[in-house]
CSV table of C-alpha atoms in Angstrom, one decimal:
chain,number,residue,atom,x,y,z
A,1,GLY,CA,90.0,140.5,2.5
A,2,GLU,CA,87.9,139.3,6.0
A,3,SER,CA,88.0,140.7,8.7
A,4,VAL,CA,86.2,141.6,11.9
A,5,GLY,CA,87.7,145.2,14.1
A,6,LEU,CA,86.3,146.4,17.1
A,7,HIS,CA,86.4,150.3,17.8
A,8,LEU,CA,87.6,149.7,21.7
A,9,PRO,CA,89.4,146.8,23.8
A,10,THR,CA,87.6,147.8,27.0
A,11,LEU,CA,84.6,149.6,27.9
A,12,SER,CA,83.9,150.4,31.6
A,13,VAL,CA,79.8,150.8,32.6
A,14,GLN,CA,78.9,151.8,35.8
A,15,GLU,CA,76.5,148.9,37.2
A,16,GLY,CA,72.8,149.7,36.1
A,17,ASP,CA,73.8,151.7,33.1
A,18,ASN,CA,73.8,150.5,29.4
A,19,SER,CA,76.5,149.6,27.2
A,20,ILE,CA,77.6,149.4,23.5
A,21,ILE,CA,79.8,147.9,21.7
A,22,ASN,CA,80.7,148.5,18.8
A,23,CYS,CA,81.9,146.5,16.0
A,24,ALA,CA,83.4,147.1,12.0
A,25,TYR,CA,83.1,144.5,9.2
A,26,SER,CA,85.1,144.8,5.8
A,27,ASN,CA,83.9,141.5,4.2
A,28,SER,CA,79.9,142.4,2.3
A,29,ALA,CA,79.6,138.5,1.6
A,30,SER,CA,78.4,137.6,5.5
A,31,ASP,CA,75.3,136.2,5.2
A,32,TYR,CA,74.7,136.3,9.3
A,33,PHE,CA,76.9,137.7,12.1
A,34,ILE,CA,76.9,136.9,16.0
A,35,TRP,CA,77.7,138.0,19.3
A,36,TYR,CA,79.6,135.8,21.9
A,37,LYS,CA,81.1,136.8,25.9
A,38,GLN,CA,83.9,135.8,26.8
A,39,GLU,CA,84.7,134.9,31.0
A,40,SER,CA,87.6,134.1,32.3
A,41,GLY,CA,89.3,130.2,31.5
A,42,LYS,CA,85.5,130.0,29.7
A,43,GLY,CA,85.2,129.1,25.8
A,44,PRO,CA,83.1,131.7,23.9
A,45,GLN,CA,79.7,131.4,24.8
A,46,PHE,CA,77.0,132.9,22.0
A,47,ILE,CA,75.4,135.9,22.4
A,48,ILE,CA,73.0,136.9,20.0
A,49,ASP,CA,73.0,136.6,16.0
A,50,ILE,CA,71.6,138.8,12.8
A,51,ARG,CA,71.2,137.5,9.3
A,52,SER,CA,72.6,140.1,6.7
A,53,ASN,CA,69.4,140.8,5.1
A,54,MET,CA,68.4,142.1,9.2
A,55,ASP,CA,68.9,145.4,10.6
A,56,LYS,CA,68.0,144.7,14.2
A,57,ARG,CA,67.1,142.0,16.4
A,58,GLN,CA,66.3,141.9,20.0
A,59,GLY,CA,66.8,138.9,23.1
A,60,GLN,CA,66.8,139.3,26.9
A,61,ARG,CA,69.1,142.7,27.4
A,62,VAL,CA,70.3,142.8,24.4
A,63,THR,CA,69.7,144.1,20.9
A,64,VAL,CA,72.2,143.9,17.9
A,65,LEU,CA,71.7,146.8,15.0
A,66,LEU,CA,73.4,146.2,12.0
A,67,ASN,CA,74.2,148.8,9.5
A,68,LYS,CA,75.4,147.4,6.5
A,69,THR,CA,76.2,150.5,4.4
A,70,VAL,CA,79.0,151.7,6.8
A,71,LYS,CA,79.7,148.0,7.9
A,72,HIS,CA,79.1,148.4,11.3
A,73,LEU,CA,77.6,145.9,14.3
A,74,SER,CA,76.8,147.2,18.2
A,75,LEU,CA,75.7,145.2,20.9
A,76,GLN,CA,73.2,147.2,23.2
A,77,ILE,CA,73.0,145.5,27.3
A,78,ALA,CA,70.1,147.1,28.8
A,79,ALA,CA,71.1,147.2,32.8
A,80,THR,CA,74.5,146.4,33.0
A,81,GLN,CA,75.1,143.4,35.5
A,82,PRO,CA,78.2,142.6,37.4
A,83,GLY,CA,77.5,139.3,35.5
A,84,ASP,CA,78.3,141.4,31.7
A,85,SER,CA,81.7,141.3,32.7
A,86,ALA,CA,83.7,139.7,29.8
A,87,VAL,CA,85.1,139.7,26.5
A,88,TYR,CA,82.7,140.1,24.0
A,89,PHE,CA,83.7,139.0,20.6
A,90,CYS,CA,81.6,140.3,16.8
A,91,ALA,CA,82.1,137.8,14.5
A,92,GLU,CA,80.9,136.9,10.9
A,93,ASN,CA,80.1,133.7,9.4
A,94,ILE,CA,80.8,133.3,5.8
A,95,THR,CA,79.1,130.1,3.5
A,96,GLU,CA,81.8,129.2,0.9
A,97,SER,CA,81.3,126.4,-1.8
A,98,SER,CA,82.8,123.9,0.3
A,99,ALA,CA,82.3,125.5,4.2
A,100,SER,CA,80.2,127.7,6.5
A,101,LYS,CA,83.0,129.4,8.9
A,102,ILE,CA,83.3,132.1,11.4
A,103,ILE,CA,85.7,134.5,11.4
A,104,PHE,CA,86.4,136.5,14.8
A,105,GLY,CA,87.1,140.2,15.8
A,106,SER,CA,89.7,140.7,18.4
A,107,GLY,CA,87.0,141.2,21.5
A,108,THR,CA,86.4,144.4,24.2
A,109,ARG,CA,86.7,143.7,27.6
A,110,LEU,CA,83.8,144.9,29.6
A,111,SER,CA,84.1,146.1,33.4
A,112,ILE,CA,81.0,146.8,35.6
A,113,ARG,CA,81.6,149.8,38.2
A,114,PRO,CA,80.0,149.4,41.1
B,1,GLU,CA,73.0,118.1,27.7
B,2,ALA,CA,76.5,117.7,28.4
B,3,GLY,CA,78.6,120.5,27.1
B,4,VAL,CA,81.8,120.2,24.4
B,5,ALA,CA,84.8,118.6,26.9
B,6,GLN,CA,88.4,119.4,26.3
B,7,SER,CA,91.7,117.8,27.8
B,8,PRO,CA,93.9,118.7,29.6
B,9,ARG,CA,93.1,122.0,31.1
B,10,TYR,CA,96.6,123.2,30.6
B,11,LYS,CA,99.5,122.3,29.5
B,12,ILE,CA,103.3,123.8,30.0
B,13,ILE,CA,105.8,122.2,27.6
B,14,GLU,CA,109.2,123.3,26.1
B,15,LYS,CA,109.8,124.6,22.4
B,16,ARG,CA,110.0,121.5,20.3
B,17,GLN,CA,108.3,119.1,22.3
B,18,SER,CA,105.1,117.3,21.2
B,19,VAL,CA,101.5,117.9,23.2
B,20,ALA,CA,98.5,116.1,22.5
B,21,PHE,CA,95.0,117.9,22.8
B,22,TRP,CA,91.7,116.0,22.8
B,23,CYS,CA,88.2,117.0,22.7
B,24,ASN,CA,84.7,115.5,23.1
B,25,PRO,CA,82.1,116.7,21.0
B,26,ILE,CA,78.3,117.3,22.1
B,27,SER,CA,76.8,113.9,21.4
B,28,GLY,CA,75.2,114.1,18.1
B,29,HIS,CA,77.2,117.4,16.2
B,30,ALA,CA,78.3,116.3,13.1
B,31,THR,CA,81.1,119.1,12.8
B,32,LEU,CA,83.8,119.8,14.7
B,33,TYR,CA,85.9,122.9,15.2
B,34,TRP,CA,89.7,123.4,16.7
B,35,TYR,CA,90.8,127.0,17.3
B,36,GLN,CA,93.9,128.9,18.6
B,37,GLN,CA,93.1,131.9,20.6
B,38,ILE,CA,96.7,133.8,21.5
B,39,LEU,CA,96.1,135.8,24.4
B,40,GLY,CA,94.5,139.0,23.3
B,41,GLN,CA,93.0,137.9,20.1
B,42,GLY,CA,89.7,136.4,19.1
B,43,PRO,CA,90.1,132.4,18.2
B,44,LYS,CA,91.1,132.1,14.5
B,45,LEU,CA,90.2,128.8,12.9
B,46,LEU,CA,92.5,125.8,12.3
B,47,ILE,CA,90.5,123.3,11.1
B,48,GLN,CA,86.9,122.0,10.4
B,49,PHE,CA,85.6,118.2,10.3
B,50,GLN,CA,82.3,116.9,9.3
B,51,ASN,CA,82.4,113.6,10.8
B,52,ASN,CA,85.4,111.8,10.1
B,53,GLY,CA,86.2,114.1,6.6
B,54,VAL,CA,88.2,117.3,6.5
B,55,VAL,CA,86.1,120.0,5.3
B,56,ASP,CA,88.8,123.4,5.9
B,57,ASP,CA,92.3,123.1,6.9
B,58,SER,CA,93.4,125.6,5.1
B,59,GLN,CA,94.8,127.9,8.3
B,60,LEU,CA,96.3,124.4,9.6
B,61,PRO,CA,99.9,125.2,10.0
B,62,LYS,CA,100.5,121.2,8.8
B,63,ASP,CA,104.2,121.5,9.2
B,64,ARG,CA,103.8,120.9,12.5
B,65,PHE,CA,100.0,120.8,13.1
B,66,SER,CA,98.0,117.8,13.1
B,67,ALA,CA,94.1,116.6,13.5
B,68,GLU,CA,92.1,113.9,13.3
B,69,ARG,CA,88.4,112.7,14.0
B,70,LEU,CA,89.4,109.1,13.2
B,71,LYS,CA,85.2,107.3,14.3
B,72,GLY,CA,83.6,110.8,13.6
B,73,VAL,CA,83.6,111.7,17.7
B,74,ASP,CA,86.6,112.4,19.5
B,75,SER,CA,89.2,114.2,18.0
B,76,THR,CA,92.7,115.3,18.6
B,77,LEU,CA,95.2,118.3,17.8
B,78,LYS,CA,98.8,117.4,17.5
B,79,ILE,CA,101.7,119.8,17.8
B,80,GLN,CA,104.9,118.8,16.7
B,81,PRO,CA,107.4,120.3,17.5
B,82,ALA,CA,106.0,123.5,19.0
B,83,LYS,CA,107.5,126.7,18.9
B,84,LEU,CA,107.4,129.9,21.6
B,85,GLU,CA,104.5,131.3,18.9
B,86,ASP,CA,102.4,128.4,19.8
B,87,SER,CA,101.4,129.4,23.3
B,88,ALA,CA,97.5,130.5,22.9
B,89,VAL,CA,94.3,128.5,24.7
B,90,TYR,CA,93.2,125.5,22.1
B,91,LEU,CA,89.4,125.6,21.6
B,92,CYS,CA,87.2,122.9,20.1
B,93,ALA,CA,83.4,123.8,19.0
B,94,SER,CA,80.8,121.2,17.6
B,95,SER,CA,77.9,122.5,16.5
B,96,PHE,CA,74.8,120.0,15.0
B,97,ALA,CA,74.2,121.7,11.7
B,98,THR,CA,76.2,120.1,8.9
B,99,ALA,CA,79.8,122.1,7.3
B,100,ARG,CA,77.5,123.7,4.7
B,101,SER,CA,74.7,124.8,6.5
B,102,SER,CA,74.3,128.5,6.0
B,103,TYR,CA,73.1,128.7,9.8
B,104,ASN,CA,75.6,126.8,12.6
B,105,GLU,CA,76.0,127.6,15.8
B,106,GLN,CA,78.3,126.8,17.5
B,107,PHE,CA,79.4,125.5,21.1
B,108,PHE,CA,83.1,125.9,22.7
B,109,GLY,CA,84.4,124.0,25.2
B,110,PRO,CA,86.6,125.5,28.0
B,111,GLY,CA,90.0,125.5,25.9
B,112,THR,CA,93.3,124.2,27.3
B,113,ARG,CA,96.1,126.6,28.0
B,114,LEU,CA,98.7,126.4,26.1
B,115,THR,CA,102.3,127.5,27.0
B,116,VAL,CA,106.0,126.8,25.1
B,117,LEU,CA,108.8,127.8,27.6
């Protein structure tokens, strides 16, 4: 079936260090993958996405890696800052005959130690 | 540009009561989505509109949930009657792309937190 899951529910990182958030997926039909950041009391906010035919994509302080062989996705945040504290969701986009839809995983909470 | 607006932000009701949520998407966005986010979980799609038509409502519990987008802009989501397990945050999102586009970056509103007692 369609599912996106995360390896760890919580992650604590020292301020200034790099953060790595991992995600496993099971649907080979996904055409692209997205990472969202959700702060308390807010809706999910788009961070970065990657098409299924790519292995790596970089943004500002963030890098997403896709390993289709093992169906694994990761989000790397460089020089983690207090403002990075949030829940991070990986999600997959699936395009079917009638529509495209996004399926979310269960999230990883990232906390920053001063 | 203004983001997706939702109201109310919080709602507390007793089970078996009715409740309605309102969403105003970003201007010009054709596609509108309603999601249910239970505490500790990722958002789950309930219904997807393109303009005023339903594209996907396969995950909507139609015995108690209903949604409409009559003029292709604002949308309302209703629960009647509510159950305890409906306690969740209800998120609205909109996308400029049509529902059948392969790329449809979604912009989310702040959500309505519903508590059913």
